[in-house]
mmCIF file of C-alpha atoms in Angstrom:
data_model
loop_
_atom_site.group_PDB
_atom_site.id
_atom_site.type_symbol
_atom_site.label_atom_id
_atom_site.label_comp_id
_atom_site.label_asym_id
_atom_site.label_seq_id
_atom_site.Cartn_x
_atom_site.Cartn_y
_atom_site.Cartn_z
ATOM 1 C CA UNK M 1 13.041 -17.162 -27.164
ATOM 2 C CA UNK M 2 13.079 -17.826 -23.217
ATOM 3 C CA UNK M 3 10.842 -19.955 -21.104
ATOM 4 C CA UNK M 4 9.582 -18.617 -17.943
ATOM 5 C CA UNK M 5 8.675 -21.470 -14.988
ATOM 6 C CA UNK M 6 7.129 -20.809 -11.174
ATOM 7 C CA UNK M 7 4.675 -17.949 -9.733
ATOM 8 C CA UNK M 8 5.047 -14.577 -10.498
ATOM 9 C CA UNK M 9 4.684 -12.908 -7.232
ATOM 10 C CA UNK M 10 1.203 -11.327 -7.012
ATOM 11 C CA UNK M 11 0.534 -7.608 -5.413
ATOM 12 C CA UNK M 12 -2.602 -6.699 -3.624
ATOM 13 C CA UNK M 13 -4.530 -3.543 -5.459
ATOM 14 C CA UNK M 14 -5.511 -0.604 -2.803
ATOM 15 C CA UNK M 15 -9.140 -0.745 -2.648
ATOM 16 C CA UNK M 16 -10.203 1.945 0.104
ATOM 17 C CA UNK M 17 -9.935 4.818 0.013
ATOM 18 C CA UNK M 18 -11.082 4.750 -4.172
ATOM 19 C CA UNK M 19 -8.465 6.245 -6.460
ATOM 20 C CA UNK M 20 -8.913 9.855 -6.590
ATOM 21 C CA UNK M 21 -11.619 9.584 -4.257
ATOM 22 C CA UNK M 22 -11.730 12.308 -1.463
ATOM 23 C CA UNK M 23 -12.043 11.357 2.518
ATOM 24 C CA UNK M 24 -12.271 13.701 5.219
ATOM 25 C CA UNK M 25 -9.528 13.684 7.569
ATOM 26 C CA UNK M 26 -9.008 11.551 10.886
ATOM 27 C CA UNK M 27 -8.455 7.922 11.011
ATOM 28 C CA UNK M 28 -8.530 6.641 6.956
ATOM 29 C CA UNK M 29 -9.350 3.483 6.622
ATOM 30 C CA UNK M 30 -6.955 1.695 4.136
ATOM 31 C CA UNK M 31 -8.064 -1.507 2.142
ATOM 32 C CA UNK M 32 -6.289 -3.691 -0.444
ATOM 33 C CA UNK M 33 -7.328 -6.945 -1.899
ATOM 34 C CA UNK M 34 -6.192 -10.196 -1.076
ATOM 35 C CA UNK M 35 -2.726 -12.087 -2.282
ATOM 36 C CA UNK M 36 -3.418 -15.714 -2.049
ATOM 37 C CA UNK M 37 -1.605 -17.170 0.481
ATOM 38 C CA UNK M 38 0.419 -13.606 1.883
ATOM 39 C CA UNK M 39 0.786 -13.908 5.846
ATOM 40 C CA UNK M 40 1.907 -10.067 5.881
ATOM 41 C CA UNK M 41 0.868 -6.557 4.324
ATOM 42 C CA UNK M 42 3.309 -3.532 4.151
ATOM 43 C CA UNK M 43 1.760 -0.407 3.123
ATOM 44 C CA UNK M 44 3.163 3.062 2.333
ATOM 45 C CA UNK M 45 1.629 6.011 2.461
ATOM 46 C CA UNK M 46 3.340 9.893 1.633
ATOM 47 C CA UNK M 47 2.147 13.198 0.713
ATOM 48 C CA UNK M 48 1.916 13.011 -3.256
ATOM 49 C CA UNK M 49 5.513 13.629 -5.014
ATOM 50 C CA UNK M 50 7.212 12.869 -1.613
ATOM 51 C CA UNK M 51 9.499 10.134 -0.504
ATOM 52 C CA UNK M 52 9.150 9.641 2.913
ATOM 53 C CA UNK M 53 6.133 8.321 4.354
ATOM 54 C CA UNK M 54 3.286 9.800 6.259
ATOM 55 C CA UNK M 55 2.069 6.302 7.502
ATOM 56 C CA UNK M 56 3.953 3.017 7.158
ATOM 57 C CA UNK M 57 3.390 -0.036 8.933
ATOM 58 C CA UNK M 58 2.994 -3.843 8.242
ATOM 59 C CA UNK M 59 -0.797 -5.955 9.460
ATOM 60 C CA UNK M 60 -1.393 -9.444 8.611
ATOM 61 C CA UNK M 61 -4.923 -8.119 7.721
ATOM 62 C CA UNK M 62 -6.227 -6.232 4.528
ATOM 63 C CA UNK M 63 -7.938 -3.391 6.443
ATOM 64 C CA UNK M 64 -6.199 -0.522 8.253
ATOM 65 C CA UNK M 65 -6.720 2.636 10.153
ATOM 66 C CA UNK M 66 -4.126 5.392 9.557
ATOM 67 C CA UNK M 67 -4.234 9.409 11.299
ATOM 68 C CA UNK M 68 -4.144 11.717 7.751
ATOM 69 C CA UNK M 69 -4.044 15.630 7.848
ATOM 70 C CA UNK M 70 -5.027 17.738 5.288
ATOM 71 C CA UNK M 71 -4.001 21.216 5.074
ATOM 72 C CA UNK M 72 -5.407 24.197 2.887
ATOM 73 C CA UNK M 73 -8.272 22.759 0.937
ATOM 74 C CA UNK M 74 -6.825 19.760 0.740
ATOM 75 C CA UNK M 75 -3.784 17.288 0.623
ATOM 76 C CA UNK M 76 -2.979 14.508 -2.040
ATOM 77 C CA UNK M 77 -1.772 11.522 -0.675
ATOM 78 C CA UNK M 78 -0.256 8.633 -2.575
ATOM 79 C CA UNK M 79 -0.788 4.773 -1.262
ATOM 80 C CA UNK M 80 0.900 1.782 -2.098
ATOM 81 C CA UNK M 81 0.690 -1.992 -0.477
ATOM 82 C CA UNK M 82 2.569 -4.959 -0.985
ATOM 83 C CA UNK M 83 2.254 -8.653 0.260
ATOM 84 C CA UNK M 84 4.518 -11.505 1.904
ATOM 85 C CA UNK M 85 4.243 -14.530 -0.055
ATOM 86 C CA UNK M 86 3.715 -17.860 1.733
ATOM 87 C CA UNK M 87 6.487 -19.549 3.569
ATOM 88 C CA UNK M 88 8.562 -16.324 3.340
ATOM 89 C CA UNK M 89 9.597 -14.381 6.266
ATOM 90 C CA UNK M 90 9.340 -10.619 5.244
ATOM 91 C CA UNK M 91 10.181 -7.735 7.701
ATOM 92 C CA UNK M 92 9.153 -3.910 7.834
ATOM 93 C CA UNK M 93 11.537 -1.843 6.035
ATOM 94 C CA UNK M 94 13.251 -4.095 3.968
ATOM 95 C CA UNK M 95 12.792 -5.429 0.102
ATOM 96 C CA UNK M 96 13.844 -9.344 0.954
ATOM 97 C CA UNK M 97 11.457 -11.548 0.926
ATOM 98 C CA UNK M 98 8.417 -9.232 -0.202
ATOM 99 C CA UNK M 99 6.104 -9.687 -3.417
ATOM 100 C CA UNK M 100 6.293 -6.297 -5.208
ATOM 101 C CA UNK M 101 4.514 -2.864 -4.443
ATOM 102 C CA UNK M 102 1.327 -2.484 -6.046
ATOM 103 C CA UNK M 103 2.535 0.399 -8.045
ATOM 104 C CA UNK M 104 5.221 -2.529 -9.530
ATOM 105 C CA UNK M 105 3.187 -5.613 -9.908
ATOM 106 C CA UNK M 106 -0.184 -4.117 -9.854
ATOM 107 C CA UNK M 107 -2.888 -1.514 -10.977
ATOM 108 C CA UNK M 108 -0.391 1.175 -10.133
ATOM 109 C CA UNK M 109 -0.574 4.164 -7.470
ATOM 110 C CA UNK M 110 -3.810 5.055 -5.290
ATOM 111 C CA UNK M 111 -3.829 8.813 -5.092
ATOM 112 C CA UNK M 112 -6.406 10.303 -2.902
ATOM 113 C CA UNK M 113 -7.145 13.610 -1.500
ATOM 114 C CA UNK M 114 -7.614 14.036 2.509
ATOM 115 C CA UNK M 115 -10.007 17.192 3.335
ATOM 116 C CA UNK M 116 -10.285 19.456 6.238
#
């Protein structure tokens, strides 16, 4: 057996737009719940089954505003967020310091579909 002592770093879960949920395109608003005590949110977003992202940025709030596109009669996007704990010092781009994506440590994946 093993003991296991201190936090568990917590990750937000995406909240806006609704998994699988379908948003015309523009300005989407992205929302993710609260970690207690994060200073920072980075969140990732990419065209489903891609790796780089089509928005990424970092907001010490749990709403943002992000231009999607949506080609044909649609496009699937994939979102993921993750939070800085207190006291750390986290920076865009990197893994130190950060609690882990919600994909990791969380609910799993938001997929949602942008429409013309």
């Amino acid at each position: 057996g093993f003991n296991v002592e201190g936090a568990s770093a917590a990750a937000p879960t995406m909240v806006s737009p609704p998994h699988n949920g379908a948003v015309s395109a523009g300005n989407i608003q992205l929302g993710w719940s609260p970690v207690p005590g994060a200073t920072l949110y980075e969140y990732f977003v990419a065209v489903q089954g891609q790796p780089s992202a089509t928005a990424r940025g970092v907001t010490p709030g749990l709403l943002v505003q992000v231009p999607l596109t949506a080609t044909g009669g649609g496009t699937v996007y994939s979102a993921i967020v993750r939070a800085c704990p207190a006291g750390a010092v986290c920076l865009a781009g990197t893994d130190a310091n950060w609690g882990p994506w919600s994909h990791i440590g969380g609910p799993g994946v938001t997929n949602f579909t942008v429409v013309p």
